[in-house]
JSON list of C-alpha atoms in Angstrom, two decimals:
[
{"chain": "T", "resi": 1, "resn": "GLN", "atom": "CA", "xyz": [-0.28, -0.14, -0.16]},
{"chain": "T", "resi": 2, "resn": "VAL", "atom": "CA", "xyz": [1.28, 3.68, -1.05]},
{"chain": "T", "resi": 3, "resn": "GLN", "atom": "CA", "xyz": [-0.74, 6.90, -0.15]},
{"chain": "T", "resi": 4, "resn": "LEU", "atom": "CA", "xyz": [0.53, 9.75, -1.95]},
{"chain": "T", "resi": 5, "resn": "VAL", "atom": "CA", "xyz": [0.29, 13.38, -1.01]},
{"chain": "T", "resi": 6, "resn": "GLU", "atom": "CA", "xyz": [0.65, 16.32, -3.12]},
{"chain": "T", "resi": 7, "resn": "SER", "atom": "CA", "xyz": [2.15, 19.87, -2.16]},
{"chain": "T", "resi": 8, "resn": "GLY", "atom": "CA", "xyz": [3.73, 22.88, -3.76]},
{"chain": "T", "resi": 9, "resn": "GLY", "atom": "CA", "xyz": [0.55, 23.95, -6.11]},
{"chain": "T", "resi": 10, "resn": "GLY", "atom": "CA", "xyz": [-0.37, 27.44, -6.04]},
{"chain": "T", "resi": 11, "resn": "LEU", "atom": "CA", "xyz": [-0.75, 30.80, -8.14]},
{"chain": "T", "resi": 12, "resn": "VAL", "atom": "CA", "xyz": [2.06, 32.07, -10.45]},
{"chain": "T", "resi": 13, "resn": "GLN", "atom": "CA", "xyz": [2.01, 34.39, -13.35]},
{"chain": "T", "resi": 14, "resn": "ALA", "atom": "CA", "xyz": [3.02, 32.76, -16.74]},
{"chain": "T", "resi": 15, "resn": "GLY", "atom": "CA", "xyz": [6.70, 32.52, -17.13]},
{"chain": "T", "resi": 16, "resn": "GLY", "atom": "CA", "xyz": [7.52, 31.75, -13.54]},
{"chain": "T", "resi": 17, "resn": "SER", "atom": "CA", "xyz": [8.17, 28.67, -11.82]},
{"chain": "T", "resi": 18, "resn": "LEU", "atom": "CA", "xyz": [6.63, 25.98, -9.14]},
{"chain": "T", "resi": 19, "resn": "ARG", "atom": "CA", "xyz": [8.13, 22.99, -7.48]},
{"chain": "T", "resi": 20, "resn": "LEU", "atom": "CA", "xyz": [5.50, 20.16, -6.61]},
{"chain": "T", "resi": 21, "resn": "SER", "atom": "CA", "xyz": [6.58, 17.52, -4.11]},
{"chain": "T", "resi": 22, "resn": "CYS", "atom": "CA", "xyz": [4.61, 14.22, -3.53]},
{"chain": "T", "resi": 23, "resn": "SER", "atom": "CA", "xyz": [5.31, 12.55, -0.35]},
{"chain": "T", "resi": 24, "resn": "ALA", "atom": "CA", "xyz": [4.88, 9.03, -0.57]},
{"chain": "T", "resi": 25, "resn": "SER", "atom": "CA", "xyz": [4.17, 6.71, 2.96]},
{"chain": "T", "resi": 26, "resn": "GLY", "atom": "CA", "xyz": [5.07, 2.94, 3.05]},
{"chain": "T", "resi": 27, "resn": "ARG", "atom": "CA", "xyz": [8.14, 1.09, 2.79]},
{"chain": "T", "resi": 28, "resn": "THR", "atom": "CA", "xyz": [8.19, 0.30, -0.98]},
{"chain": "T", "resi": 29, "resn": "PHE", "atom": "CA", "xyz": [8.00, 3.81, -2.51]},
{"chain": "T", "resi": 30, "resn": "SER", "atom": "CA", "xyz": [11.58, 3.16, -4.14]},
{"chain": "T", "resi": 31, "resn": "SER", "atom": "CA", "xyz": [10.11, 0.07, -5.93]},
{"chain": "T", "resi": 32, "resn": "TYR", "atom": "CA", "xyz": [7.64, 1.69, -7.83]},
{"chain": "T", "resi": 33, "resn": "GLY", "atom": "CA", "xyz": [7.47, 3.55, -11.19]},
{"chain": "T", "resi": 34, "resn": "MET", "atom": "CA", "xyz": [6.22, 7.25, -10.44]},
{"chain": "T", "resi": 35, "resn": "GLY", "atom": "CA", "xyz": [4.47, 9.70, -12.75]},
{"chain": "T", "resi": 36, "resn": "TRP", "atom": "CA", "xyz": [2.74, 13.07, -12.72]},
{"chain": "T", "resi": 37, "resn": "PHE", "atom": "CA", "xyz": [-0.53, 13.67, -14.54]},
{"chain": "T", "resi": 38, "resn": "ARG", "atom": "CA", "xyz": [-3.00, 16.98, -14.73]},
{"chain": "T", "resi": 39, "resn": "GLN", "atom": "CA", "xyz": [-6.27, 17.67, -15.27]},
{"chain": "T", "resi": 40, "resn": "ALA", "atom": "CA", "xyz": [-7.78, 20.95, -16.64]},
{"chain": "T", "resi": 41, "resn": "PRO", "atom": "CA", "xyz": [-11.09, 22.05, -16.07]},
{"chain": "T", "resi": 42, "resn": "GLY", "atom": "CA", "xyz": [-13.42, 20.30, -18.77]},
{"chain": "T", "resi": 43, "resn": "LYS", "atom": "CA", "xyz": [-10.48, 18.09, -20.06]},
{"chain": "T", "resi": 44, "resn": "GLU", "atom": "CA", "xyz": [-9.61, 14.54, -19.39]},
{"chain": "T", "resi": 45, "resn": "ARG", "atom": "CA", "xyz": [-6.81, 13.74, -17.23]},
{"chain": "T", "resi": 46, "resn": "GLU", "atom": "CA", "xyz": [-3.49, 13.75, -19.28]},
{"chain": "T", "resi": 47, "resn": "PHE", "atom": "CA", "xyz": [0.01, 12.31, -18.60]},
{"chain": "T", "resi": 48, "resn": "VAL", "atom": "CA", "xyz": [2.77, 14.96, -18.03]},
{"chain": "T", "resi": 49, "resn": "ALA", "atom": "CA", "xyz": [6.20, 12.80, -16.98]},
{"chain": "T", "resi": 50, "resn": "ARG", "atom": "CA", "xyz": [7.36, 9.58, -15.47]},
{"chain": "T", "resi": 51, "resn": "ILE", "atom": "CA", "xyz": [10.38, 8.19, -13.64]},
{"chain": "T", "resi": 52, "resn": "GLY", "atom": "CA", "xyz": [11.80, 4.76, -12.91]},
{"chain": "T", "resi": 53, "resn": "TYR", "atom": "CA", "xyz": [11.99, 3.28, -9.59]},
{"chain": "T", "resi": 54, "resn": "LEU", "atom": "CA", "xyz": [15.94, 4.36, -9.67]},
{"chain": "T", "resi": 55, "resn": "GLY", "atom": "CA", "xyz": [15.37, 7.70, -10.86]},
{"chain": "T", "resi": 56, "resn": "ASP", "atom": "CA", "xyz": [16.24, 6.98, -14.42]},
{"chain": "T", "resi": 57, "resn": "LEU", "atom": "CA", "xyz": [14.12, 6.59, -17.71]},
{"chain": "T", "resi": 58, "resn": "GLU", "atom": "CA", "xyz": [12.63, 10.01, -17.62]},
{"chain": "T", "resi": 59, "resn": "TYR", "atom": "CA", "xyz": [10.01, 10.59, -19.89]},
{"chain": "T", "resi": 60, "resn": "TYR", "atom": "CA", "xyz": [8.12, 13.58, -20.93]},
{"chain": "T", "resi": 61, "resn": "ALA", "atom": "CA", "xyz": [4.86, 14.84, -22.54]},
{"chain": "T", "resi": 62, "resn": "ASP", "atom": "CA", "xyz": [5.64, 16.88, -25.54]},
{"chain": "T", "resi": 63, "resn": "SER", "atom": "CA", "xyz": [3.74, 19.84, -24.03]},
{"chain": "T", "resi": 64, "resn": "VAL", "atom": "CA", "xyz": [6.13, 20.14, -20.93]},
{"chain": "T", "resi": 65, "resn": "LYS", "atom": "CA", "xyz": [9.47, 18.96, -22.70]},
{"chain": "T", "resi": 66, "resn": "GLY", "atom": "CA", "xyz": [12.29, 20.95, -22.02]},
{"chain": "T", "resi": 67, "resn": "ARG", "atom": "CA", "xyz": [10.33, 23.33, -19.14]},
{"chain": "T", "resi": 68, "resn": "PHE", "atom": "CA", "xyz": [9.50, 20.32, -16.66]},
{"chain": "T", "resi": 69, "resn": "THR", "atom": "CA", "xyz": [11.78, 18.18, -14.86]},
{"chain": "T", "resi": 70, "resn": "ILE", "atom": "CA", "xyz": [10.72, 14.85, -12.91]},
{"chain": "T", "resi": 71, "resn": "SER", "atom": "CA", "xyz": [12.69, 13.85, -9.87]},
{"chain": "T", "resi": 72, "resn": "ARG", "atom": "CA", "xyz": [12.71, 11.47, -6.96]},
{"chain": "T", "resi": 73, "resn": "ASP", "atom": "CA", "xyz": [14.61, 10.81, -3.64]},
{"chain": "T", "resi": 74, "resn": "ASN", "atom": "CA", "xyz": [14.01, 7.81, -2.53]},
{"chain": "T", "resi": 75, "resn": "ALA", "atom": "CA", "xyz": [15.75, 8.16, 0.61]},
{"chain": "T", "resi": 76, "resn": "LYS", "atom": "CA", "xyz": [13.08, 11.02, 1.56]},
{"chain": "T", "resi": 77, "resn": "ASN", "atom": "CA", "xyz": [10.00, 9.07, -0.28]},
{"chain": "T", "resi": 78, "resn": "THR", "atom": "CA", "xyz": [9.55, 11.84, -2.36]},
{"chain": "T", "resi": 79, "resn": "LEU", "atom": "CA", "xyz": [8.78, 12.40, -6.17]},
{"chain": "T", "resi": 80, "resn": "TYR", "atom": "CA", "xyz": [9.25, 16.09, -7.27]},
{"chain": "T", "resi": 81, "resn": "LEU", "atom": "CA", "xyz": [8.11, 18.14, -10.40]},
{"chain": "T", "resi": 82, "resn": "GLN", "atom": "CA", "xyz": [10.27, 21.17, -11.23]},
{"chain": "T", "resi": 83, "resn": "MET", "atom": "CA", "xyz": [8.01, 23.58, -13.23]},
{"chain": "T", "resi": 84, "resn": "ASN", "atom": "CA", "xyz": [9.73, 26.58, -15.07]},
{"chain": "T", "resi": 85, "resn": "SER", "atom": "CA", "xyz": [8.47, 28.66, -17.92]},
{"chain": "T", "resi": 86, "resn": "LEU", "atom": "CA", "xyz": [4.94, 28.04, -16.98]},
{"chain": "T", "resi": 87, "resn": "LYS", "atom": "CA", "xyz": [2.33, 28.91, -19.15]},
{"chain": "T", "resi": 88, "resn": "PRO", "atom": "CA", "xyz": [-1.51, 29.40, -18.96]},
{"chain": "T", "resi": 89, "resn": "GLU", "atom": "CA", "xyz": [-2.61, 26.18, -20.56]},
{"chain": "T", "resi": 90, "resn": "ASP", "atom": "CA", "xyz": [-0.44, 24.64, -17.80]},
{"chain": "T", "resi": 91, "resn": "THR", "atom": "CA", "xyz": [-3.21, 25.54, -15.52]},
{"chain": "T", "resi": 92, "resn": "ALA", "atom": "CA", "xyz": [-4.84, 22.05, -14.08]},
{"chain": "T", "resi": 93, "resn": "VAL", "atom": "CA", "xyz": [-5.22, 19.69, -10.95]},
{"chain": "T", "resi": 94, "resn": "TYR", "atom": "CA", "xyz": [-1.76, 18.08, -10.84]},
{"chain": "T", "resi": 95, "resn": "TYR", "atom": "CA", "xyz": [-1.68, 14.58, -9.75]},
{"chain": "T", "resi": 96, "resn": "CYS", "atom": "CA", "xyz": [1.45, 12.04, -8.57]},
{"chain": "T", "resi": 97, "resn": "ALA", "atom": "CA", "xyz": [0.81, 8.38, -9.17]},
{"chain": "T", "resi": 98, "resn": "ALA", "atom": "CA", "xyz": [2.25, 5.08, -8.73]},
{"chain": "T", "resi": 99, "resn": "LYS", "atom": "CA", "xyz": [2.50, 2.10, -10.59]},
{"chain": "T", "resi": 100, "resn": "TRP", "atom": "CA", "xyz": [4.56, -1.29, -9.92]},
{"chain": "T", "resi": 101, "resn": "THR", "atom": "CA", "xyz": [5.91, -1.59, -12.95]},
{"chain": "T", "resi": 102, "resn": "VAL", "atom": "CA", "xyz": [6.86, 1.16, -16.08]},
{"chain": "T", "resi": 103, "resn": "VAL", "atom": "CA", "xyz": [4.44, 4.10, -15.82]},
{"chain": "T", "resi": 104, "resn": "PRO", "atom": "CA", "xyz": [2.06, 4.35, -19.10]},
{"chain": "T", "resi": 105, "resn": "THR", "atom": "CA", "xyz": [1.47, 7.33, -20.95]},
{"chain": "T", "resi": 106, "resn": "THR", "atom": "CA", "xyz": [-2.07, 7.13, -19.92]},
{"chain": "T", "resi": 107, "resn": "PRO", "atom": "CA", "xyz": [-3.61, 7.36, -16.71]},
{"chain": "T", "resi": 108, "resn": "LEU", "atom": "CA", "xyz": [-5.14, 3.77, -16.94]},
{"chain": "T", "resi": 109, "resn": "GLY", "atom": "CA", "xyz": [-3.56, 1.20, -15.06]},
{"chain": "T", "resi": 110, "resn": "MET", "atom": "CA", "xyz": [-2.00, 3.21, -12.30]},
{"chain": "T", "resi": 111, "resn": "ASP", "atom": "CA", "xyz": [-1.99, 1.33, -8.88]},
{"chain": "T", "resi": 112, "resn": "TYR", "atom": "CA", "xyz": [-2.04, 4.51, -6.59]},
{"chain": "T", "resi": 113, "resn": "TRP", "atom": "CA", "xyz": [-2.94, 8.11, -6.77]},
{"chain": "T", "resi": 114, "resn": "GLY", "atom": "CA", "xyz": [-2.52, 10.95, -4.86]},
{"chain": "T", "resi": 115, "resn": "LYS", "atom": "CA", "xyz": [-5.53, 13.98, -4.65]},
{"chain": "T", "resi": 116, "resn": "GLY", "atom": "CA", "xyz": [-4.08, 16.26, -6.53]},
{"chain": "T", "resi": 117, "resn": "ALA", "atom": "CA", "xyz": [-2.37, 19.91, -6.30]},
{"chain": "T", "resi": 118, "resn": "LEU", "atom": "CA", "xyz": [-4.09, 23.04, -8.05]},
{"chain": "T", "resi": 119, "resn": "VAL", "atom": "CA", "xyz": [-1.56, 25.13, -10.20]},
{"chain": "T", "resi": 120, "resn": "THR", "atom": "CA", "xyz": [-2.99, 28.09, -11.77]},
{"chain": "T", "resi": 121, "resn": "VAL", "atom": "CA", "xyz": [-0.93, 30.16, -14.00]},
{"chain": "T", "resi": 122, "resn": "SER", "atom": "CA", "xyz": [-2.24, 33.76, -15.01]},
{"chain": "T", "resi": 123, "resn": "SER", "atom": "CA", "xyz": [-1.38, 35.51, -18.01]}
]
């Protein structure tokens, strides 16, 4: 069992930066692939980024590539998403999620989800 809690969301102006954190409970965080997903108002949840259980195998959606960086600290049971050069279209609720194997690029099949953190980017 893994429980996930996101933090670090908020309001930022376009061009600014935010760092999201996802704190995980349980002793097996380091065994899970982790991902960030987001859901904008009126839209479906979409893939943002994923990282392997060793901190490798990073992969990003084209819409955030070069602006967002996913990382993890297994000693702290924490996943991060550094978001730079934010755009109004990045406004969404951001979710972290865990999967025992490779994280897919769709929300389907994830094992555990956090409750989300709201990121609002003003123009």
